[in-house]
Amino acid sequence: MSQDELLVLIYRKDEKAFTHLYDMYAKSLFSVISVLIKNTEEAEDVLQEVFVKIWKNLDTYNESKGRFYTWILNIARNTSIDKLRSKNFNNSQKNLSSDNFVNLLEDSNKLNSKVDGIGMQEFIKRLKPKCIQIIDLLFFKGYTQQEAAEELEIPLGTVKTHNRNCINDLRNYLKV
């Protein structure tokens, strides 16, 4: 089933469309969520929440503003960040056992090897140091642009400009 056919069925609220939607996008969305939410059970809960949001808010999707896949990736990323910032999640993380810290370090190493495995790390290393900092904060650590500006102690507009320029540099390296 093509994405366009799927969208038509989703707009009609066809129940089979939800199954197709899940089958088409669950793995990639779970990967994005897992980068931010290290706990598998929590990540699965966020994934379920993401699909409910997609289903309920499809009428807010606007094709002229971007691709459907980008739209659902943003929902996944934003929902993950919301989860990380939630009071309950933060309280549950305060009481982690030492075993969990070992797992967090191992997961971090796996992420680095995955990123390196697809070659992104080499492209990111080619960027200016300021770009590496901004991309790390915004895309790998889940900071908002405002939070990145505060962390780097630079104006918000500067972060936005650097981000745009850095992404353009990355696109040039990737020839996308």
Coordinates of N, CA, C and O in Angstrom, one line a residue:
M1 N 0.9 -1.2 0.0 CA 0.0 0.0 0.0 C 0.9 1.2 0.0 O 1.8 1.3 0.8
S2 N 0.6 2.2 -0.9 CA 1.4 3.4 -0.9 C 1.0 4.3 0.2 O -0.1 4.2 0.8
Q3 N 1.8 5.3 0.5 CA 1.6 6.3 1.5 C 0.3 7.1 1.2 O -0.5 7.3 2.1
D4 N 0.1 7.5 -0.1 CA -1.1 8.2 -0.5 C -2.3 7.4 -0.2 O -3.3 8.0 0.2
E5 N -2.3 6.1 -0.6 CA -3.5 5.3 -0.4 C -3.8 5.2 1.1 O -4.9 5.2 1.6
L6 N -2.7 5.0 1.9 CA -2.8 4.9 3.3 C -3.5 6.2 3.9 O -4.4 6.1 4.7
L7 N -3.0 7.3 3.5 CA -3.5 8.6 4.0 C -5.0 8.7 3.7 O -5.8 9.2 4.5
V8 N -5.5 8.3 2.5 CA -6.9 8.3 2.2 C -7.7 7.5 3.2 O -8.7 7.9 3.7
L9 N -7.2 6.3 3.5 CA -7.9 5.4 4.4 C -7.9 6.0 5.8 O -8.9 5.9 6.5
I10 N -6.8 6.6 6.2 CA -6.7 7.2 7.5 C -7.7 8.3 7.7 O -8.4 8.5 8.7
Y11 N -7.7 9.2 6.6 CA -8.7 10.3 6.7 C -10.1 9.8 6.8 O -10.9 10.4 7.5
R12 N -10.4 8.6 6.3 CA -11.7 8.0 6.4 C -11.9 7.3 7.8 O -13.0 6.8 8.0
K13 N -10.8 7.2 8.5 CA -10.8 6.5 9.8 C -11.1 5.1 9.7 O -11.7 4.4 10.5
D14 N -10.6 4.5 8.6 CA -10.7 3.1 8.3 C -9.8 2.3 9.3 O -8.6 2.6 9.4
E15 N -10.3 1.4 10.1 CA -9.6 0.7 11.1 C -8.4 -0.1 10.5 O -7.4 -0.3 11.2
K16 N -8.5 -0.6 9.3 CA -7.4 -1.4 8.7 C -6.2 -0.4 8.4 O -5.1 -0.9 8.4
A17 N -6.5 0.8 8.2 CA -5.5 1.8 7.9 C -4.5 1.9 9.1 O -3.3 2.1 8.9
F18 N -5.1 1.8 10.3 CA -4.2 1.9 11.5 C -3.2 0.8 11.5 O -2.0 1.0 11.8
T19 N -3.6 -0.4 11.2 CA -2.7 -1.5 11.2 C -1.6 -1.3 10.1 O -0.5 -1.6 10.4
H20 N -2.0 -0.9 8.9 CA -1.1 -0.6 7.9 C -0.1 0.5 8.3 O 1.1 0.4 8.1
L21 N -0.6 1.6 8.9 CA 0.2 2.7 9.4 C 1.2 2.1 10.4 O 2.4 2.4 10.3
Y22 N 0.8 1.3 11.3 CA 1.7 0.8 12.3 C 2.8 -0.1 11.6 O 4.0 0.0 11.9
D23 N 2.3 -1.0 10.7 CA 3.3 -1.9 10.1 C 4.3 -1.1 9.3 O 5.5 -1.5 9.2
M24 N 3.9 0.0 8.6 CA 4.8 0.7 7.8 C 5.8 1.6 8.6 O 7.0 1.7 8.1
Y25 N 5.5 2.1 9.7 CA 6.3 3.1 10.4 C 6.7 2.7 11.8 O 7.6 3.4 12.4
A26 N 6.3 1.6 12.4 CA 6.6 1.3 13.8 C 8.1 1.2 14.1 O 8.6 1.8 15.0
K27 N 8.8 0.5 13.2 CA 10.2 0.2 13.4 C 11.0 1.5 13.4 O 11.8 1.8 14.3
S28 N 10.8 2.4 12.4 CA 11.6 3.6 12.3 C 11.2 4.6 13.4 O 12.1 5.2 13.9
L29 N 9.9 4.6 13.8 CA 9.6 5.6 14.9 C 10.1 5.1 16.2 O 10.6 5.8 17.0
F30 N 10.1 3.7 16.4 CA 10.7 3.2 17.6 C 12.2 3.5 17.7 O 12.7 3.7 18.8
S31 N 12.8 3.4 16.6 CA 14.3 3.7 16.6 C 14.5 5.2 17.0 O 15.4 5.4 17.8
V32 N 13.7 6.1 16.5 CA 13.9 7.5 16.9 C 13.6 7.7 18.4 O 14.3 8.4 19.1
I33 N 12.5 7.0 18.9 CA 12.1 7.1 20.3 C 13.2 6.5 21.2 O 13.6 7.1 22.2
S34 N 13.8 5.4 20.8 CA 14.8 4.7 21.6 C 16.0 5.5 21.8 O 16.8 5.3 22.7
V35 N 16.4 6.3 20.8 CA 17.5 7.2 20.9 C 17.4 8.1 22.1 O 18.3 8.3 22.9
L36 N 16.2 8.6 22.4 CA 15.9 9.5 23.5 C 15.5 8.8 24.7 O 16.0 9.2 25.8
I37 N 14.6 7.8 24.6 CA 14.1 7.1 25.8 C 14.9 5.7 25.8 O 14.6 4.9 25.0
K38 N 15.8 5.6 26.8 CA 16.6 4.4 26.8 C 15.9 3.2 27.3 O 16.3 2.1 27.0
N39 N 14.9 3.3 28.2 CA 14.2 2.2 28.7 C 13.2 1.7 27.7 O 12.3 2.4 27.2
T40 N 13.3 0.4 27.4 CA 12.5 -0.2 26.3 C 11.0 -0.1 26.6 O 10.2 0.2 25.7
E41 N 10.6 -0.4 27.8 CA 9.2 -0.4 28.1 C 8.6 1.0 28.0 O 7.6 1.2 27.5
E42 N 9.4 2.0 28.5 CA 9.0 3.4 28.3 C 8.9 3.8 26.9 O 8.0 4.5 26.4
A43 N 9.9 3.4 26.1 CA 9.9 3.7 24.7 C 8.7 3.1 23.9 O 8.1 3.7 23.1
E44 N 8.3 1.9 24.3 CA 7.1 1.2 23.7 C 5.9 2.0 24.1 O 5.0 2.1 23.3
D45 N 5.8 2.5 25.3 CA 4.6 3.3 25.7 C 4.6 4.6 24.9 O 3.5 5.0 24.5
V46 N 5.7 5.2 24.7 CA 5.7 6.4 23.9 C 5.3 6.1 22.5 O 4.6 6.9 21.9
L47 N 5.8 5.0 21.9 CA 5.4 4.6 20.6 C 3.9 4.5 20.4 O 3.3 5.0 19.5
Q48 N 3.3 3.8 21.4 CA 1.8 3.7 21.4 C 1.2 5.1 21.4 O 0.2 5.3 20.7
E49 N 1.7 5.9 22.3 CA 1.1 7.3 22.4 C 1.3 8.0 21.1 O 0.4 8.8 20.7
V50 N 2.4 7.8 20.4 CA 2.7 8.5 19.1 C 1.6 8.1 18.1 O 1.1 8.9 17.4
F51 N 1.4 6.8 18.0 CA 0.4 6.3 17.0 C -1.0 6.8 17.3 O -1.8 7.2 16.4
V52 N -1.4 6.9 18.6 CA -2.7 7.5 18.9 C -2.7 9.0 18.5 O -3.7 9.4 17.9
K53 N -1.6 9.7 18.7 CA -1.6 11.1 18.3 C -1.7 11.3 16.8 O -2.4 12.2 16.3
I54 N -1.0 10.4 16.1 CA -1.0 10.5 14.6 C -2.5 10.3 14.2 O -3.0 11.0 13.4
W55 N -3.1 9.2 14.7 CA -4.5 8.9 14.3 C -5.4 10.0 14.6 O -6.3 10.3 13.8
K56 N -5.3 10.6 15.8 CA -6.3 11.6 16.2 C -6.0 13.0 15.6 O -7.0 13.8 15.4
N57 N -4.8 13.2 15.2 CA -4.4 14.6 14.7 C -4.1 14.6 13.2 O -3.5 15.6 12.8
L58 N -4.5 13.6 12.5 CA -4.2 13.6 11.1 C -4.7 14.8 10.3 O -4.1 15.3 9.4
D59 N -5.8 15.3 10.8 CA -6.4 16.5 10.1 C -5.5 17.7 10.2 O -5.7 18.7 9.4
T60 N -4.5 17.7 11.1 CA -3.6 18.8 11.2 C -2.4 18.7 10.3 O -1.6 19.6 10.1
Y61 N -2.3 17.5 9.6 CA -1.2 17.3 8.7 C -1.5 18.1 7.4 O -2.5 18.1 6.9
N62 N -0.4 18.8 6.9 CA -0.6 19.7 5.8 C 0.5 19.3 4.8 O 1.7 19.5 5.0
E63 N 0.1 18.7 3.7 CA 1.1 18.2 2.7 C 2.0 19.3 2.2 O 3.2 19.1 1.8
S64 N 1.5 20.5 2.1 CA 2.3 21.6 1.6 C 3.4 22.0 2.5 O 4.4 22.7 2.1
K65 N 3.4 21.6 3.8 CA 4.4 22.0 4.7 C 5.5 20.9 4.9 O 6.5 21.2 5.5
G66 N 5.3 19.8 4.3 CA 6.3 18.7 4.4 C 5.7 17.3 4.2 O 4.5 17.1 4.1
R67 N 6.7 16.4 4.2 CA 6.3 15.0 3.9 C 5.6 14.4 5.2 O 5.9 14.8 6.3
F68 N 4.7 13.4 4.9 CA 4.0 12.7 6.0 C 5.0 12.1 7.0 O 4.9 12.2 8.2
Y69 N 6.0 11.4 6.4 CA 7.0 10.8 7.3 C 7.7 11.8 8.2 O 7.9 11.5 9.4
T70 N 8.1 12.9 7.7 CA 8.7 13.9 8.5 C 7.7 14.4 9.6 O 8.1 14.6 10.8
W71 N 6.5 14.5 9.3 CA 5.5 14.9 10.2 C 5.4 13.9 11.4 O 5.4 14.3 12.6
I72 N 5.3 12.6 11.1 CA 5.2 11.6 12.1 C 6.5 11.5 12.9 O 6.4 11.2 14.1
L73 N 7.6 11.7 12.3 CA 8.9 11.7 13.0 C 8.9 12.8 14.0 O 9.4 12.6 15.1
N74 N 8.4 14.0 13.6 CA 8.4 15.1 14.6 C 7.5 14.8 15.8 O 7.8 15.1 16.9
I75 N 6.4 14.1 15.5 CA 5.5 13.7 16.6 C 6.2 12.8 17.5 O 6.1 12.9 18.7
A76 N 6.9 11.8 17.0 CA 7.6 10.8 17.8 C 8.7 11.5 18.6 O 8.8 11.3 19.8
R77 N 9.4 12.4 18.0 CA 10.5 13.1 18.7 C 10.0 14.0 19.8 O 10.4 14.0 20.9
N78 N 8.9 14.8 19.4 CA 8.4 15.7 20.4 C 7.7 15.0 21.6 O 7.8 15.4 22.7
T79 N 7.0 13.9 21.3 CA 6.4 13.1 22.4 C 7.5 12.5 23.3 O 7.3 12.4 24.5
S80 N 8.6 12.0 22.7 CA 9.7 11.5 23.5 C 10.3 12.6 24.4 O 10.6 12.3 25.6
I81 N 10.5 13.8 23.8 CA 11.0 14.9 24.6 C 10.1 15.2 25.7 O 10.5 15.5 26.9
D82 N 8.8 15.3 25.4 CA 7.8 15.5 26.5 C 7.9 14.5 27.6 O 7.8 14.9 28.8
K83 N 8.1 13.3 27.2 CA 8.2 12.2 28.2 C 9.4 12.4 29.1 O 9.3 12.3 30.3
L84 N 10.5 12.8 28.4 CA 11.8 13.0 29.2 C 11.6 14.2 30.2 O 12.2 14.1 31.3
R85 N 10.8 15.1 29.8 CA 10.6 16.3 30.7 C 9.6 16.1 31.7 O 9.4 17.0 32.6
S86 N 8.8 15.1 31.6 CA 7.7 14.9 32.5 C 8.2 14.6 33.9 O 9.2 14.0 34.2
K87 N 7.4 15.1 34.9 CA 7.8 14.9 36.3 C 7.9 13.5 36.7 O 8.8 13.0 37.4
N88 N 6.9 12.7 36.3 CA 6.9 11.2 36.7 C 8.1 10.5 36.1 O 8.7 9.7 36.8
F89 N 8.4 10.8 34.9 CA 9.6 10.1 34.3 C 10.9 10.5 35.0 O 11.7 9.7 35.3
N90 N 11.0 11.8 35.3 CA 12.2 12.2 36.0 C 12.3 11.6 37.4 O 13.4 11.2 37.8
N91 N 11.2 11.5 38.1 CA 11.2 10.9 39.4 C 11.6 9.4 39.3 O 12.3 8.9 40.2
S92 N 11.1 8.7 38.3 CA 11.4 7.3 38.2 C 12.9 7.1 37.9 O 13.5 6.1 38.2
Q93 N 13.5 8.1 37.2 CA 14.9 7.9 36.8 C 15.8 8.2 38.0 O 17.0 7.8 38.0
K94 N 15.3 8.9 39.1 CA 16.2 9.2 40.2 C 16.5 7.9 41.0 O 17.5 7.9 41.7
N95 N 15.7 6.9 40.9 CA 15.9 5.7 41.7 C 16.4 4.5 40.9 O 16.1 3.4 41.2
L96 N 17.2 4.8 39.9 CA 17.8 3.7 39.1 C 18.8 2.9 39.9 O 19.6 3.5 40.7
S97 N 18.9 1.6 39.7 CA 19.9 0.8 40.3 C 21.2 1.0 39.5 O 21.2 1.5 38.3
S98 N 22.3 0.6 40.0 CA 23.6 0.7 39.3 C 23.6 -0.2 38.1 O 24.3 0.1 37.1
D99 N 22.8 -1.3 38.0 CA 22.7 -2.1 36.8 C 22.2 -1.3 35.6 O 22.6 -1.4 34.5
N100 N 21.3 -0.4 35.9 CA 20.7 0.5 34.8 C 21.8 1.4 34.2 O 21.7 1.7 33.1
F101 N 22.7 1.9 35.1 CA 23.7 2.8 34.6 C 24.6 2.1 33.6 O 25.1 2.6 32.6
V102 N 25.0 0.8 33.9 CA 25.8 0.0 33.0 C 25.0 -0.1 31.7 O 25.6 0.0 30.6
N103 N 23.7 -0.4 31.7 CA 22.9 -0.5 30.5 C 22.9 0.8 29.7 O 22.9 0.8 28.5
L104 N 22.8 1.9 30.4 CA 22.8 3.2 29.7 C 24.1 3.4 29.0 O 24.1 3.9 27.9
L105 N 25.2 3.1 29.6 CA 26.5 3.2 28.9 C 26.6 2.3 27.7 O 27.0 2.7 26.7
E106 N 26.1 1.1 27.9 CA 26.2 0.1 26.8 C 25.3 0.6 25.6 O 25.7 0.6 24.5
D107 N 24.1 1.1 26.0 CA 23.2 1.7 24.9 C 23.8 2.8 24.2 O 23.7 3.0 23.0
S108 N 24.5 3.7 25.0 CA 25.1 4.9 24.4 C 26.2 4.4 23.4 O 26.3 5.0 22.3
N109 N 27.0 3.4 23.7 CA 28.0 2.9 22.8 C 27.3 2.3 21.6 O 27.9 2.4 20.5
K110 N 26.2 1.6 21.8 CA 25.5 1.0 20.6 C 25.1 2.1 19.7 O 25.2 2.0 18.5
L111 N 24.5 3.2 20.2 CA 24.1 4.3 19.4 C 25.3 4.9 18.6 O 25.1 5.1 17.4
N112 N 26.4 5.1 19.3 CA 27.6 5.6 18.6 C 28.0 4.7 17.4 O 28.3 5.1 16.3
S113 N 27.9 3.4 17.7 CA 28.3 2.5 16.6 C 27.3 2.5 15.5 O 27.6 2.3 14.3
K114 N 26.0 2.6 15.8 CA 25.0 2.7 14.8 C 25.2 3.9 13.9 O 25.1 3.8 12.7
V115 N 25.4 5.1 14.6 CA 25.6 6.3 13.9 C 26.8 6.2 13.0 O 26.8 6.5 11.8
D116 N 27.9 5.6 13.6 CA 29.1 5.5 12.9 C 28.9 4.4 11.7 O 29.5 4.6 10.7
G117 N 28.1 3.4 12.0 CA 27.9 2.4 11.0 C 27.3 2.9 9.7 O 27.6 2.4 8.6
I118 N 26.5 3.9 9.8 CA 25.9 4.4 8.6 C 26.7 5.6 8.1 O 26.3 6.2 7.1
G119 N 27.8 5.9 8.8 CA 28.7 6.9 8.3 C 28.4 8.4 8.7 O 29.1 9.3 8.3
M120 N 27.3 8.6 9.4 CA 26.9 9.9 9.8 C 28.0 10.6 10.6 O 28.2 11.8 10.5
Q121 N 28.6 9.9 11.5 CA 29.6 10.5 12.4 C 30.7 11.1 11.6 O 31.2 12.2 12.0
E122 N 31.1 10.4 10.6 CA 32.2 11.0 9.8 C 31.8 12.3 9.1 O 32.6 13.2 9.0
F123 N 30.6 12.4 8.6 CA 30.1 13.6 8.0 C 30.0 14.7 9.1 O 30.4 15.9 8.8
I124 N 29.5 14.4 10.2 CA 29.3 15.4 11.3 C 30.7 15.9 11.8 O 30.9 17.1 12.0
K125 N 31.7 15.0 11.8 CA 33.1 15.4 12.2 C 33.6 16.4 11.3 O 34.5 17.2 11.6
R126 N 33.2 16.5 10.0 CA 33.7 17.4 9.0 C 33.2 18.9 9.3 O 33.7 19.8 8.7
L127 N 32.1 19.0 10.1 CA 31.5 20.3 10.3 C 32.4 21.1 11.2 O 33.2 20.6 11.9
K128 N 32.1 22.4 11.3 CA 32.8 23.3 12.2 C 32.4 22.9 13.7 O 31.3 22.3 13.9
P129 N 33.3 23.1 14.6 CA 33.1 22.8 16.0 C 31.7 23.3 16.5 O 31.0 22.6 17.2
K130 N 31.4 24.5 16.2 CA 30.1 25.1 16.6 C 28.9 24.3 16.1 O 27.9 24.0 16.8
C131 N 29.0 23.8 14.8 CA 28.0 23.0 14.2 C 27.8 21.6 14.9 O 26.7 21.2 15.2
I132 N 29.0 21.1 15.3 CA 29.0 19.8 16.0 C 28.3 19.9 17.3 O 27.4 19.1 17.7
Q133 N 28.5 21.0 18.0 CA 27.9 21.3 19.3 C 26.4 21.4 19.1 O 25.6 20.8 19.9
I134 N 26.0 22.2 18.2 CA 24.5 22.5 18.0 C 23.8 21.3 17.5 O 22.7 21.0 18.0
I135 N 24.4 20.5 16.6 CA 23.7 19.3 16.1 C 23.6 18.3 17.2 O 22.6 17.6 17.4
D136 N 24.6 18.2 18.1 CA 24.6 17.3 19.2 C 23.5 17.6 20.1 O 22.7 16.8 20.6
L137 N 23.4 18.9 20.5 CA 22.4 19.3 21.4 C 20.9 19.2 20.9 O 20.1 18.6 21.5
L138 N 20.7 19.6 19.6 CA 19.4 19.6 19.1 C 18.9 18.3 18.6 O 17.7 17.9 18.8
F139 N 19.8 17.5 18.0 CA 19.3 16.2 17.4 C 19.6 15.0 18.2 O 18.9 14.0 18.1
F140 N 20.7 15.0 18.9 CA 21.1 13.8 19.6 C 20.7 13.8 21.1 O 20.5 12.8 21.7
K141 N 20.7 15.1 21.6 CA 20.3 15.2 23.1 C 18.9 15.7 23.3 O 18.4 15.7 24.4
G142 N 18.2 16.1 22.2 CA 16.8 16.5 22.3 C 16.6 17.8 22.9 O 15.4 18.1 23.3
Y143 N 17.5 18.7 22.8 CA 17.3 20.1 23.3 C 16.4 20.9 22.4 O 16.5 20.6 21.2
T144 N 15.7 21.8 22.9 CA 15.0 22.7 22.1 C 16.0 23.8 21.6 O 17.1 23.9 22.2
Q145 N 15.6 24.6 20.7 CA 16.6 25.7 20.2 C 16.8 26.7 21.4 O 17.9 27.1 21.6
Q146 N 15.8 26.9 22.2 CA 15.9 27.8 23.3 C 16.8 27.3 24.3 O 17.7 28.0 24.9
E147 N 16.7 26.0 24.6 CA 17.6 25.3 25.6 C 19.0 25.3 25.1 O 20.0 25.5 25.9
A148 N 19.2 25.1 23.8 CA 20.6 25.1 23.2 C 21.2 26.5 23.3 O 22.4 26.6 23.7
A149 N 20.4 27.5 23.1 CA 20.9 28.9 23.2 C 21.3 29.1 24.7 O 22.4 29.7 24.9
E150 N 20.5 28.7 25.6 CA 20.9 28.9 27.0 C 22.2 28.1 27.4 O 23.1 28.6 28.1
E151 N 22.3 26.9 26.9 CA 23.4 26.0 27.2 C 24.7 26.6 26.6 O 25.7 26.6 27.2
L152 N 24.6 27.1 25.4 CA 25.8 27.7 24.7 C 26.0 29.1 25.0 O 27.0 29.7 24.5
E153 N 25.0 29.7 25.7 CA 25.1 31.1 26.1 C 25.2 32.0 24.9 O 26.1 32.9 24.8
I154 N 24.4 31.8 23.9 CA 24.3 32.6 22.7 C 22.8 32.9 22.4 O 21.9 32.2 22.9
P155 N 22.5 34.0 21.6 CA 21.1 34.3 21.4 C 20.4 33.2 20.6 O 21.0 32.5 19.8
L156 N 19.1 33.1 20.8 CA 18.2 32.1 20.1 C 18.3 32.3 18.6 O 18.5 31.3 17.9
G157 N 18.3 33.5 18.1 CA 18.4 33.7 16.7 C 19.7 33.2 16.1 O 19.7 32.6 15.0
T158 N 20.8 33.3 16.8 CA 22.1 32.7 16.4 C 22.0 31.2 16.3 O 22.6 30.6 15.4
V159 N 21.4 30.6 17.3 CA 21.2 29.1 17.3 C 20.5 28.7 16.0 O 20.8 27.8 15.3
K160 N 19.4 29.4 15.8 CA 18.5 29.1 14.6 C 19.3 29.2 13.3 O 19.3 28.4 12.4
T161 N 20.1 30.3 13.2 CA 20.9 30.5 12.0 C 22.0 29.5 11.8 O 22.2 28.9 10.8
H162 N 22.7 29.2 12.9 CA 23.8 28.2 12.9 C 23.2 26.8 12.6 O 23.7 26.1 11.7
N163 N 22.0 26.5 13.2 CA 21.4 25.2 12.9 C 21.1 25.1 11.4 O 21.4 24.1 10.8
R164 N 20.5 26.1 10.8 CA 20.1 26.1 9.4 C 21.4 25.9 8.5 O 21.4 25.1 7.6
N165 N 22.4 26.7 8.8 CA 23.6 26.7 8.1 C 24.3 25.3 8.2 O 24.9 24.8 7.3
C166 N 24.3 24.8 9.4 CA 25.0 23.5 9.7 C 24.3 22.4 9.0 O 24.9 21.5 8.4
I167 N 23.0 22.4 9.0 CA 22.2 21.4 8.3 C 22.5 21.5 6.8 O 22.6 20.5 6.1
N168 N 22.6 22.7 6.3 CA 22.9 22.9 4.8 C 24.3 22.3 4.5 O 24.5 21.7 3.5
D169 N 25.2 22.6 5.4 CA 26.6 22.0 5.2 C 26.5 20.5 5.2 O 27.2 19.9 4.4
L170 N 25.8 19.9 6.1 CA 25.6 18.5 6.2 C 25.0 18.0 4.9 O 25.4 16.9 4.4
R171 N 24.0 18.6 4.4 CA 23.4 18.2 3.2 C 24.4 18.2 2.0 O 24.4 17.4 1.2
N172 N 25.2 19.3 2.0 CA 26.2 19.3 1.0 C 27.2 18.2 1.0 O 27.6 17.6 0.0
Y173 N 27.6 17.8 2.3 CA 28.5 16.7 2.4 C 27.8 15.4 2.0 O 28.5 14.5 1.4
L174 N 26.5 15.3 2.3 CA 25.8 14.1 2.0 C 25.3 14.1 0.5 O 24.7 13.1 0.0
K175 N 25.4 15.2 -0.1 CA 24.9 15.4 -1.5 C 23.4 15.1 -1.6 O 22.9 14.4 -2.5
V176 N 22.6 15.6 -0.6 CA 21.2 15.4 -0.6 C 20.5 16.6 -1.0 O 20.8 17.7 -0.7

